[in-house]
mmCIF file of C-alpha atoms in Angstrom:
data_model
loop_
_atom_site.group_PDB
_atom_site.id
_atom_site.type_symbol
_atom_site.label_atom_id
_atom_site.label_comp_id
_atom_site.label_asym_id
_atom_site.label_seq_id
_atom_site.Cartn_x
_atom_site.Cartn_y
_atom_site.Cartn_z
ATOM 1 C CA UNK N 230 -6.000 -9.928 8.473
ATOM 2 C CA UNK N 231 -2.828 -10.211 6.377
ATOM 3 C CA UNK N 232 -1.385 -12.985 8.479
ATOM 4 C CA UNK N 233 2.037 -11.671 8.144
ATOM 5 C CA UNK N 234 4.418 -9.858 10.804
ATOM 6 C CA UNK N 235 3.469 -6.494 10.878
ATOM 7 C CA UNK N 236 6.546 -4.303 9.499
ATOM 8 C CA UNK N 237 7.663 -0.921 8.714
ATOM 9 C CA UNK N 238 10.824 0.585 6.635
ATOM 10 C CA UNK N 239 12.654 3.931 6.180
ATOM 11 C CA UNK N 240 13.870 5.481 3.046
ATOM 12 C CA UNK N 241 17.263 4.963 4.902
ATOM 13 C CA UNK N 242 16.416 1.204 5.036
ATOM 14 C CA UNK N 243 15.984 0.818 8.819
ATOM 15 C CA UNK N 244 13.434 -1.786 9.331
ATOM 16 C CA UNK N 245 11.178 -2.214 12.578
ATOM 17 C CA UNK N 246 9.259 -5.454 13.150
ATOM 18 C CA UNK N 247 6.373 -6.502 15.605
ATOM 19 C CA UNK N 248 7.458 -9.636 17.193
ATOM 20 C CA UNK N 249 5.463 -11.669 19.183
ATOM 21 C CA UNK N 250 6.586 -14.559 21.672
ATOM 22 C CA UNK N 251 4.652 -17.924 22.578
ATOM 23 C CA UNK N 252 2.586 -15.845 25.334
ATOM 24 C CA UNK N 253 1.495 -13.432 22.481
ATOM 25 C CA UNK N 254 3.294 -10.542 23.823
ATOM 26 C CA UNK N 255 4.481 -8.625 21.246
ATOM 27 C CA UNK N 256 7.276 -6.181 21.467
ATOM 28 C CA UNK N 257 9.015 -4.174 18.441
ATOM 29 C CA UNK N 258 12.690 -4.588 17.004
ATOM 30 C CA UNK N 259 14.584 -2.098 15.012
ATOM 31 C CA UNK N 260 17.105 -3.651 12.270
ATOM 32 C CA UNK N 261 19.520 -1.223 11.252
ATOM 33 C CA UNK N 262 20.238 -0.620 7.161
ATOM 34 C CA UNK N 263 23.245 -3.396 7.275
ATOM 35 C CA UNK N 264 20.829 -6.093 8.897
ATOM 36 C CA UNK N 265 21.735 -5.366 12.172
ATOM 37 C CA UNK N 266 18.961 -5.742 14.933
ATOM 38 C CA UNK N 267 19.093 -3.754 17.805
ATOM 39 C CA UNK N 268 19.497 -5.573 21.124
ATOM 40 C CA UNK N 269 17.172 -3.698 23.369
ATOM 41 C CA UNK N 270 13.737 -4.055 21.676
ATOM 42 C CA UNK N 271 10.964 -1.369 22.032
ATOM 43 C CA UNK N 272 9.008 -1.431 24.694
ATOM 44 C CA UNK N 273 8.024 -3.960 27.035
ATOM 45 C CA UNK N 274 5.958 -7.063 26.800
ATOM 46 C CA UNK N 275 2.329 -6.616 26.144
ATOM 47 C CA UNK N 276 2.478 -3.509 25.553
ATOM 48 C CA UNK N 277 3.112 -2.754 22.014
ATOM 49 C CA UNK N 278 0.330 -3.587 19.582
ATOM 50 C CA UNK N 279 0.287 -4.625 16.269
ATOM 51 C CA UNK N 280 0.885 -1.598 13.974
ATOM 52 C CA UNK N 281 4.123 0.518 13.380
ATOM 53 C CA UNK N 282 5.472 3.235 11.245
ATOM 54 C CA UNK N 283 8.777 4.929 10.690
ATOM 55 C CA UNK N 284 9.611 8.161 9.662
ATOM 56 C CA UNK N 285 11.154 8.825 6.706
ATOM 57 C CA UNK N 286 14.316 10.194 7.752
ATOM 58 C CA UNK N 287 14.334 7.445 10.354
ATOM 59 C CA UNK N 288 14.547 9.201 13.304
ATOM 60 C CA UNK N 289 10.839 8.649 14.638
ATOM 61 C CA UNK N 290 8.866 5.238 15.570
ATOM 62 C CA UNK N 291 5.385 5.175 16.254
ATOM 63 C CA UNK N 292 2.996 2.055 17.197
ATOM 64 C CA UNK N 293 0.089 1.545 18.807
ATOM 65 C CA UNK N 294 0.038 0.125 22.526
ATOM 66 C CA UNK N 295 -2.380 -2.003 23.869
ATOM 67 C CA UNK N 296 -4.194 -0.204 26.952
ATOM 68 C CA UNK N 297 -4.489 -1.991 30.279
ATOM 69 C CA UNK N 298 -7.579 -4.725 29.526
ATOM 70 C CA UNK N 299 -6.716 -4.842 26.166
ATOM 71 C CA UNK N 300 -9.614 -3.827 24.912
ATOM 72 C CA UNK N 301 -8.334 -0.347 23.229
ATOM 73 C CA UNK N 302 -5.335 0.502 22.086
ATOM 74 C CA UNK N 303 -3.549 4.208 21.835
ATOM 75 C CA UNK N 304 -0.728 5.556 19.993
ATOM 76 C CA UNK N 305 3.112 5.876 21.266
ATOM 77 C CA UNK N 306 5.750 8.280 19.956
ATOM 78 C CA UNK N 307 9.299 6.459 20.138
ATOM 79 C CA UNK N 308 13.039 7.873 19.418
ATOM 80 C CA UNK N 309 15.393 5.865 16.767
ATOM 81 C CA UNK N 310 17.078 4.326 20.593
ATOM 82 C CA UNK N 311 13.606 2.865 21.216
ATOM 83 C CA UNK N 312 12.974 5.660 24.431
ATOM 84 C CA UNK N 313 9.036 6.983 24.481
ATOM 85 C CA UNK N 314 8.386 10.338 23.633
ATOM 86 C CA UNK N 315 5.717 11.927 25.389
ATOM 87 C CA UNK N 316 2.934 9.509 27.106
ATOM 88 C CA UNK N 317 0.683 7.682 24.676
ATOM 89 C CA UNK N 318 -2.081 9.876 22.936
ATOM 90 C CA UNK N 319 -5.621 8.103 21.745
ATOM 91 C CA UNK N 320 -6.512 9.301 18.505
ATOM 92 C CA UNK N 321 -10.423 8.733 19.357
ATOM 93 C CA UNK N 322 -13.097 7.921 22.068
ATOM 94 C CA UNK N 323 -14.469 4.852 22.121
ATOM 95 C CA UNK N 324 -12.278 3.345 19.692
ATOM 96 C CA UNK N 325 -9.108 0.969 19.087
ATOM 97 C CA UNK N 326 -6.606 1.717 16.540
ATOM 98 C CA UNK N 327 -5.893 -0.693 13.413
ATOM 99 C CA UNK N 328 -3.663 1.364 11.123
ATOM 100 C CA UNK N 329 -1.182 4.352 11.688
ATOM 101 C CA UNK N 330 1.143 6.310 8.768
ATOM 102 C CA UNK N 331 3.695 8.667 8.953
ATOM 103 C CA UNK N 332 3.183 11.941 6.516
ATOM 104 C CA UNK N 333 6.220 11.967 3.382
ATOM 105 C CA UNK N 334 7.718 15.188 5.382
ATOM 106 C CA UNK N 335 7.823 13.207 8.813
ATOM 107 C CA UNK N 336 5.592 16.039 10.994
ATOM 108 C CA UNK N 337 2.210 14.313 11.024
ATOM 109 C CA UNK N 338 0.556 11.268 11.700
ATOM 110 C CA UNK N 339 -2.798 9.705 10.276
ATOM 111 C CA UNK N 340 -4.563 6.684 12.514
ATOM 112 C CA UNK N 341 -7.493 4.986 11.484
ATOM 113 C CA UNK N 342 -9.459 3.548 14.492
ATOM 114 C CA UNK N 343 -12.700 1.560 14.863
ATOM 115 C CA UNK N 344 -15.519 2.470 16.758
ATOM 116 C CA UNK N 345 -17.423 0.360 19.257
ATOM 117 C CA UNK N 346 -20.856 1.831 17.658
ATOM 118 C CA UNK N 347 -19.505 0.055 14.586
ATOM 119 C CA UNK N 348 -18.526 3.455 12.690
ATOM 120 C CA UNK N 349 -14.477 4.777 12.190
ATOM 121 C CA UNK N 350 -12.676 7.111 12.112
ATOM 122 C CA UNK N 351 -9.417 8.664 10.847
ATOM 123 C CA UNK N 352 -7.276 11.627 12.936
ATOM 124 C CA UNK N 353 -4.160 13.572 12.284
ATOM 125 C CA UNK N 354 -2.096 14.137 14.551
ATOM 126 C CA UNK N 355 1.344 16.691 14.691
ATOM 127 C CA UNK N 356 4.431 16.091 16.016
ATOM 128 C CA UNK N 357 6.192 18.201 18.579
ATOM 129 C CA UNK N 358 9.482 17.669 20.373
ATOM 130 C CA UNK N 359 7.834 15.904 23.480
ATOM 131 C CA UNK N 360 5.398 13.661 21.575
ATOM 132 C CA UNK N 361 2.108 14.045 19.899
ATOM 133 C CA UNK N 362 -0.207 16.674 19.897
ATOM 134 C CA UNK N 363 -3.162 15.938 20.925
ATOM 135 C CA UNK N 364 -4.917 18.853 19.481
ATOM 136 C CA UNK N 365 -5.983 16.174 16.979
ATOM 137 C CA UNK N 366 -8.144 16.842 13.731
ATOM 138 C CA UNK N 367 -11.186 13.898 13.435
ATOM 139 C CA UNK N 368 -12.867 13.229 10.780
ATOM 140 C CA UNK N 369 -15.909 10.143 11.248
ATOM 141 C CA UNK N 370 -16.079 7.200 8.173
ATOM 142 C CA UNK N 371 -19.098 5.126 7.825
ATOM 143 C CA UNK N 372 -18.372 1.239 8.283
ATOM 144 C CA UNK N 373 -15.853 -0.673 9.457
ATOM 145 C CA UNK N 374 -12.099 1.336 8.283
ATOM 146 C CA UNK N 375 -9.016 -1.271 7.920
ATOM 147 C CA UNK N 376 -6.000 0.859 6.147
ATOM 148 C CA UNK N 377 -4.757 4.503 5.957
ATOM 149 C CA UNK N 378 -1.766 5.982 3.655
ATOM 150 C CA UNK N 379 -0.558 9.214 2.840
ATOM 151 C CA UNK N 380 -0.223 10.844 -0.165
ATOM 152 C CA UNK N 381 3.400 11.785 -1.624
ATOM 153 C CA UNK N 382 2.481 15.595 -1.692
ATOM 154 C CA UNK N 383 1.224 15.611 2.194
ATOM 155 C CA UNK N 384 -2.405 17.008 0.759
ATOM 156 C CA UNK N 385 -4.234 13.838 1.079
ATOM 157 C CA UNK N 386 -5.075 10.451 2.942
ATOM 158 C CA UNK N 387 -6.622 7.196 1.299
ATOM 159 C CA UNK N 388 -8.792 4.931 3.666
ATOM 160 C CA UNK N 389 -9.558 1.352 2.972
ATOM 161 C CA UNK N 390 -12.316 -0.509 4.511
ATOM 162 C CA UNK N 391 -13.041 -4.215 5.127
ATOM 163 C CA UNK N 392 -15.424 -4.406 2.484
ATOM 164 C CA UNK N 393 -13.378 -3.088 -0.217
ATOM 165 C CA UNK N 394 -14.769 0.596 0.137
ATOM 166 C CA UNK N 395 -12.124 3.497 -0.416
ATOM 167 C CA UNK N 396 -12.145 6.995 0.630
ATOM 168 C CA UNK N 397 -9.897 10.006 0.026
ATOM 169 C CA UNK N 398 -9.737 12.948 2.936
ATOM 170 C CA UNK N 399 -8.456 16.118 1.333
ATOM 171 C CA UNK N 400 -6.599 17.382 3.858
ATOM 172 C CA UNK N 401 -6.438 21.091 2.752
ATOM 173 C CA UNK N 402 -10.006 21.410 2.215
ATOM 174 C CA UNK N 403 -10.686 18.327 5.409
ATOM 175 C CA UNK N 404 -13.302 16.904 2.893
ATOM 176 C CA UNK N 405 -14.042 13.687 2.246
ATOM 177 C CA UNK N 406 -14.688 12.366 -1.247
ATOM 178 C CA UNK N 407 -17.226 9.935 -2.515
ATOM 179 C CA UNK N 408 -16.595 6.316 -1.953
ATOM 180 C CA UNK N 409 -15.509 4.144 -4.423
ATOM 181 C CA UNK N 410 -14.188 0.217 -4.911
ATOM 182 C CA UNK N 411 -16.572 -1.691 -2.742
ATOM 183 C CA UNK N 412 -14.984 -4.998 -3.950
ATOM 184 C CA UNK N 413 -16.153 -6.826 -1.280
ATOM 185 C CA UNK N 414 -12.791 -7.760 -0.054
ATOM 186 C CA UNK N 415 -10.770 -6.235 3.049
ATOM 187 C CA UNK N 416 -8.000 -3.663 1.781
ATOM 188 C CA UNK N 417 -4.912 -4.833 3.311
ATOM 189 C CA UNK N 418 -2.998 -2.366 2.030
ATOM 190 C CA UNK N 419 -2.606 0.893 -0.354
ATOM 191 C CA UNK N 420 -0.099 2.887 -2.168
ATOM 192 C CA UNK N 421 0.160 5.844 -3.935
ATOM 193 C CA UNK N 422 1.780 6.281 -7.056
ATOM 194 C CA UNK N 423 4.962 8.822 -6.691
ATOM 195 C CA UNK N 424 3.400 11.628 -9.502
ATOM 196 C CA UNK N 425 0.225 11.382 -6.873
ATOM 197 C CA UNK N 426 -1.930 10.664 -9.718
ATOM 198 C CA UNK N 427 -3.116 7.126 -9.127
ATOM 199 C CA UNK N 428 -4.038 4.696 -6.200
ATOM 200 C CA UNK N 429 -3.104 0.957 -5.743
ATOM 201 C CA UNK N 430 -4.880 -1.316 -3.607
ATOM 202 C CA UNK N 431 -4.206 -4.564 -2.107
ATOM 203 C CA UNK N 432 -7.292 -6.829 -0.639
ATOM 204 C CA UNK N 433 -7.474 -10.576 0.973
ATOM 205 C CA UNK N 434 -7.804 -12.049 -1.627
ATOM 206 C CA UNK N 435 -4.587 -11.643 -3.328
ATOM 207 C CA UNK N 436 -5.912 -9.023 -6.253
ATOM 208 C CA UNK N 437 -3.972 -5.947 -6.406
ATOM 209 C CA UNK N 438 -6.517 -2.902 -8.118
ATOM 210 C CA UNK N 439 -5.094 0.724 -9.647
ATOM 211 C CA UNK N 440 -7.481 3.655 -9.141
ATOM 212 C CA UNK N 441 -7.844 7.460 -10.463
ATOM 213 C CA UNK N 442 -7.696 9.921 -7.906
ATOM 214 C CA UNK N 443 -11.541 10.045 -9.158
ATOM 215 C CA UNK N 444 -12.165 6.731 -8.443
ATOM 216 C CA UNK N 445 -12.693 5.516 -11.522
ATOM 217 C CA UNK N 446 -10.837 1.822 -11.894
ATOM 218 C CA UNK N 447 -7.749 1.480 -14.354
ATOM 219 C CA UNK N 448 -8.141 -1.915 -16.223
ATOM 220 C CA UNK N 449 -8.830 -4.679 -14.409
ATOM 221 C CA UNK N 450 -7.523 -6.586 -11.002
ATOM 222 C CA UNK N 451 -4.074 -8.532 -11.033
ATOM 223 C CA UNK N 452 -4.967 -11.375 -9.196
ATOM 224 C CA UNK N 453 -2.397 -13.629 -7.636
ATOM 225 C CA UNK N 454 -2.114 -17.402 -8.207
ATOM 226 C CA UNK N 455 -3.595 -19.241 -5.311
ATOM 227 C CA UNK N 456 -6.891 -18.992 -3.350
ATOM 228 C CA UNK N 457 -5.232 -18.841 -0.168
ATOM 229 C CA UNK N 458 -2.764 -15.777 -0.542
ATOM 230 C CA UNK N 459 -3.255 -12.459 0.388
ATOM 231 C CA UNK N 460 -1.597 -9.025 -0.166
ATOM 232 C CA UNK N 461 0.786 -8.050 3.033
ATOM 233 C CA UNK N 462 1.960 -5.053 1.666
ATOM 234 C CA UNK N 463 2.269 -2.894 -1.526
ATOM 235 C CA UNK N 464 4.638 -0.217 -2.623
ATOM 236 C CA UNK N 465 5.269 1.719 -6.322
ATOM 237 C CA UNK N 466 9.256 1.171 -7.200
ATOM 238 C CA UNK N 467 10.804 4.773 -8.325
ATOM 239 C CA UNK N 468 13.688 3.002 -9.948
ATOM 240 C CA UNK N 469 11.701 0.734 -12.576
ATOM 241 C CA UNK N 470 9.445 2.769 -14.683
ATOM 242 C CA UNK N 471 9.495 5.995 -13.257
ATOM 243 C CA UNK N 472 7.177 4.709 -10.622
ATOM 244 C CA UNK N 473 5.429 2.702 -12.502
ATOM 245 C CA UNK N 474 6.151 -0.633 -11.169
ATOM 246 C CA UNK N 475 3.776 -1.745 -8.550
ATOM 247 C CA UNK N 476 5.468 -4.252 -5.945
ATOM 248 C CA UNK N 477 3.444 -6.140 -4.379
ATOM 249 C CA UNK N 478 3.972 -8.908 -1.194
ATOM 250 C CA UNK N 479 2.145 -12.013 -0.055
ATOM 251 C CA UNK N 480 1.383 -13.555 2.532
ATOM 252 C CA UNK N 481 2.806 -17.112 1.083
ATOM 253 C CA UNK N 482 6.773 -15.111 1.196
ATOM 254 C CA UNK N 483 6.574 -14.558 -2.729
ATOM 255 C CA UNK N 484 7.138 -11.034 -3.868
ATOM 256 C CA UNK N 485 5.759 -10.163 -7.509
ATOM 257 C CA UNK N 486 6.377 -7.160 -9.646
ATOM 258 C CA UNK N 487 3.297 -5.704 -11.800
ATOM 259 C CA UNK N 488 3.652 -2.744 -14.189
ATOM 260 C CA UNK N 489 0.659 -0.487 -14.552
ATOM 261 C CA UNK N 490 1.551 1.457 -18.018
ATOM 262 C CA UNK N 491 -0.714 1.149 -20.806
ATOM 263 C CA UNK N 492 2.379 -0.669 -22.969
ATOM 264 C CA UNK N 493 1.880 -3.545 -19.866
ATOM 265 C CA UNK N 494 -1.624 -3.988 -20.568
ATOM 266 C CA UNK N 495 -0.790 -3.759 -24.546
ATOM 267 C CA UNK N 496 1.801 -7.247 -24.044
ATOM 268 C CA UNK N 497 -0.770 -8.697 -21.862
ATOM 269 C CA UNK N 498 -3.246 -8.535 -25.118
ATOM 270 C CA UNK N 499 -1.213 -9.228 -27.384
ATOM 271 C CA UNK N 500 0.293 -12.057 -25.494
ATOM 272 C CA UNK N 501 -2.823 -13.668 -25.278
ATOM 273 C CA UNK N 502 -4.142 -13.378 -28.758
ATOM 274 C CA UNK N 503 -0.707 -14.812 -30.020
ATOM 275 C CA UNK N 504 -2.093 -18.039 -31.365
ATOM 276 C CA UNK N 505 -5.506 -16.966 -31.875
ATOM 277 C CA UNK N 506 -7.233 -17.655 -35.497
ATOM 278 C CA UNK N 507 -7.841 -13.790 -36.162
ATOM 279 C CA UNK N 508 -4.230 -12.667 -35.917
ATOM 280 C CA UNK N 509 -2.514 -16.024 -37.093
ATOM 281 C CA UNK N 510 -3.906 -15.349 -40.783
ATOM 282 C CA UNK N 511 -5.686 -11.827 -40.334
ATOM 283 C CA UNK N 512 -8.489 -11.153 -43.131
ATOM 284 C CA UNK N 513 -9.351 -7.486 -42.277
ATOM 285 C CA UNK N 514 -7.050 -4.148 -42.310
ATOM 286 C CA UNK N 515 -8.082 -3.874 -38.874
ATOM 287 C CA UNK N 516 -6.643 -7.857 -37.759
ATOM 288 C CA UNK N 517 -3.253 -6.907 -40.330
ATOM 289 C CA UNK N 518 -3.111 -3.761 -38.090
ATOM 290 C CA UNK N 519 -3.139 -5.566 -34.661
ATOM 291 C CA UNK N 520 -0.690 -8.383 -35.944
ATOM 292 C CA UNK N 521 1.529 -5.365 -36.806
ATOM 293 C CA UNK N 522 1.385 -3.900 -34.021
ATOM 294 C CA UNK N 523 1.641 -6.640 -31.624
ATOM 295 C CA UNK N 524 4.670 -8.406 -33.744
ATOM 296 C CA UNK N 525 6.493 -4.394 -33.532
ATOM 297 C CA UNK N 526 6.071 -3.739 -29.644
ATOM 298 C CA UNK N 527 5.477 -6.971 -28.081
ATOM 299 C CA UNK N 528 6.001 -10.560 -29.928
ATOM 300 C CA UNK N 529 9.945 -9.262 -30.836
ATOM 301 C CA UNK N 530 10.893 -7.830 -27.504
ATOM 302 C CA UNK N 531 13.965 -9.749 -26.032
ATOM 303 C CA UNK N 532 11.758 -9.969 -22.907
ATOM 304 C CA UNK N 533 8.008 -10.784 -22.119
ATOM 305 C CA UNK N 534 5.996 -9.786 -19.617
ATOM 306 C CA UNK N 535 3.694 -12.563 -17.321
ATOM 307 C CA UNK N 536 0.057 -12.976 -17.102
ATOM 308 C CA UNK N 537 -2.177 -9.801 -16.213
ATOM 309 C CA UNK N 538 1.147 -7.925 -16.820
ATOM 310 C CA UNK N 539 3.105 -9.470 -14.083
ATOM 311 C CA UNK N 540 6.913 -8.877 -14.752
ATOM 312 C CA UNK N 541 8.478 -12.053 -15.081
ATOM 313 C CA UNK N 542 12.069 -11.497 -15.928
ATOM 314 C CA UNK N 543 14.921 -9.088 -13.621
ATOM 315 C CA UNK N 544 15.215 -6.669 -16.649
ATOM 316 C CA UNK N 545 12.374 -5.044 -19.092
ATOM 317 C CA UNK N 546 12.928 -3.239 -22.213
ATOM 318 C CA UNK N 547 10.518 -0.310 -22.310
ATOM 319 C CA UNK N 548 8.386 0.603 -25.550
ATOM 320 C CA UNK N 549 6.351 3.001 -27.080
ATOM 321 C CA UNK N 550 2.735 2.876 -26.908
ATOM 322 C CA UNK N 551 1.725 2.846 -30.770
ATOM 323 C CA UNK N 552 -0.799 4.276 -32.719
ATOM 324 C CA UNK N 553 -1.792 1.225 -34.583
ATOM 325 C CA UNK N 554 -4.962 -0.644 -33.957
ATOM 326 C CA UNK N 555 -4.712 -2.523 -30.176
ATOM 327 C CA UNK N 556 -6.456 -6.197 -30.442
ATOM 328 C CA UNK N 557 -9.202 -6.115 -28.044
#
């Protein structure tokens, strides 16, 4: 659905890719952290299917392998050498896997399959030292599931669906919330936050979303800039804003940063309302307040922030979020 090369990197910055050759075999590579492939690639042709994760200490590949007829797929443990561990383990009956994670500590696994009744389902699965265990735990999704990711603290996994739907499976209570999103557009991809406390979403259609662990929204979408670009993959950046930089990439090859502090959203307003009537000669105490405050912690910054809060420059200079009115 994203139309990109399939991809997964380490905290150690290995990188593995799913390459696939005119005969649509597809076979996986492992780049080392100084951009170094690996000669030997993983697996053999027509095997390997189109999903992959690394662990985060790098020592641990899985990806899903296509079963003989093609018509399934399973799961396959590999070393850091590209060697299988263990035999490959299917996460469900019935079912072909579209999305696999690796757990923040490195010991579990969470695949999110579709069902040939037209239901999913998501599984977690352990790791021992001859593969995967395949005392699995199961848990059954309504509708069609298209993206799982782990939570920073292990506790929890959010599920995206092809019609925008979200779920979160507590994993120490194995509950499943409410649903929530439903935008009507396949999630492509999802991210938590680092503090675990909120949720971003990427869909087809190029928007990027933030949710509460409640489900509730936080502001609106940032949308990208052409009908025809999609979200490939999204990650929150520790080093800019204490994890509060959302980076997001396309499927045109362009890589955007979006901030998701309430200070963004305040430049976005204030950025907008620059040359409007209300604030260029303000009658009220409440316009003089929102000129004030927009020409103190926005309009003199060094720096400005893009549309929808899009970061637009290599540096930002942080601010306070004010107490003075906010233009609306």
């Amino acid at each position: 659905e994203s139309g990109g090369k399939p991809l997964a990197v380490s905290s150690k910055g290995y990188v593995v890719v799913v390459d696939e050759n005119n005969e649509s075999e597809s076979r996986l590579t492992l780049w080392h952290p100084g951009g170094t492939p690996e000669r030997q690639p993983i697996g053999i042709p027509k095997t390997n299917g189109q999903e992959v994760a690394i662990s985060p200490e790098s020592q641990r590949i899985v990806s899903t392998v296509v079963n003989e007829g093609g018509s399934e797929n399973s799961i396959q443990l590999w070393d850091i050498q590209g060697k299988p561990i263990g035999k490959p383990v299917k996460p469900d009956r019935d079912s072909s896997v579209l999305s696999i994670a690796f757990s923040p500590d490195g010991q579990q696994i969470v695949s999110g399959s579709i069902k040939f009744n037209g239901q999913s389902s998501v599984c977690l699965l352990h790791l021992q030292v001859d593969g995967l265990d395949k005392n699995k735990l199961c848990k059954p999704i309504p509708g069609n599931l298209s993206r799982v990711a782990f939570s920073p603290d292990n506790k929890t996994v959010a599920i995206g669906q092809k019609d925008g739907g979200l779920y979160l499976w507590n994993l120490q209570t194995n509950t499943m919330g409410q649903r929530f999103g439903a935008t009507g557009q396949p999630v492509l991809s999802i991210a938590f936050s680092p503090d675990n406390k909120t949720i971003a979403s990427g869909n087809r259609d190029g928007s990027v979303r933030l949710w509460n662990l409640d489900g509730t929204p936080i502001g609106g979408a940032f949308q990208t800039y052409t009908n025809s670009t999609s979200v490939s993959s999204i990650a929150f950046n520790k080093a800019i804003g204490d994890g509060k930089t959302v980076i997001v990439a396309y499927t045109d090859g362009s890589v955007r940063f979006w901030q998701t502090t309430e200070d963004a959203f305040l430049q976005v307003a204030c950025n907008r309302l620059h040359d409007h009537p209300v604030l260029k000669d303000p009658k009220t105490e409440a316009a003089k307040g929102a000129k004030e405050t927009c020409e103190k912690y926005v309009w003199n910054l060094p720096e400005q922030p893009g549309q929808n809060g899009e970061i637009t420059t290599s540096k930002t200079t942080p601010v306070t979020t004010p107490k003075s009115p906010v233009p609306k």
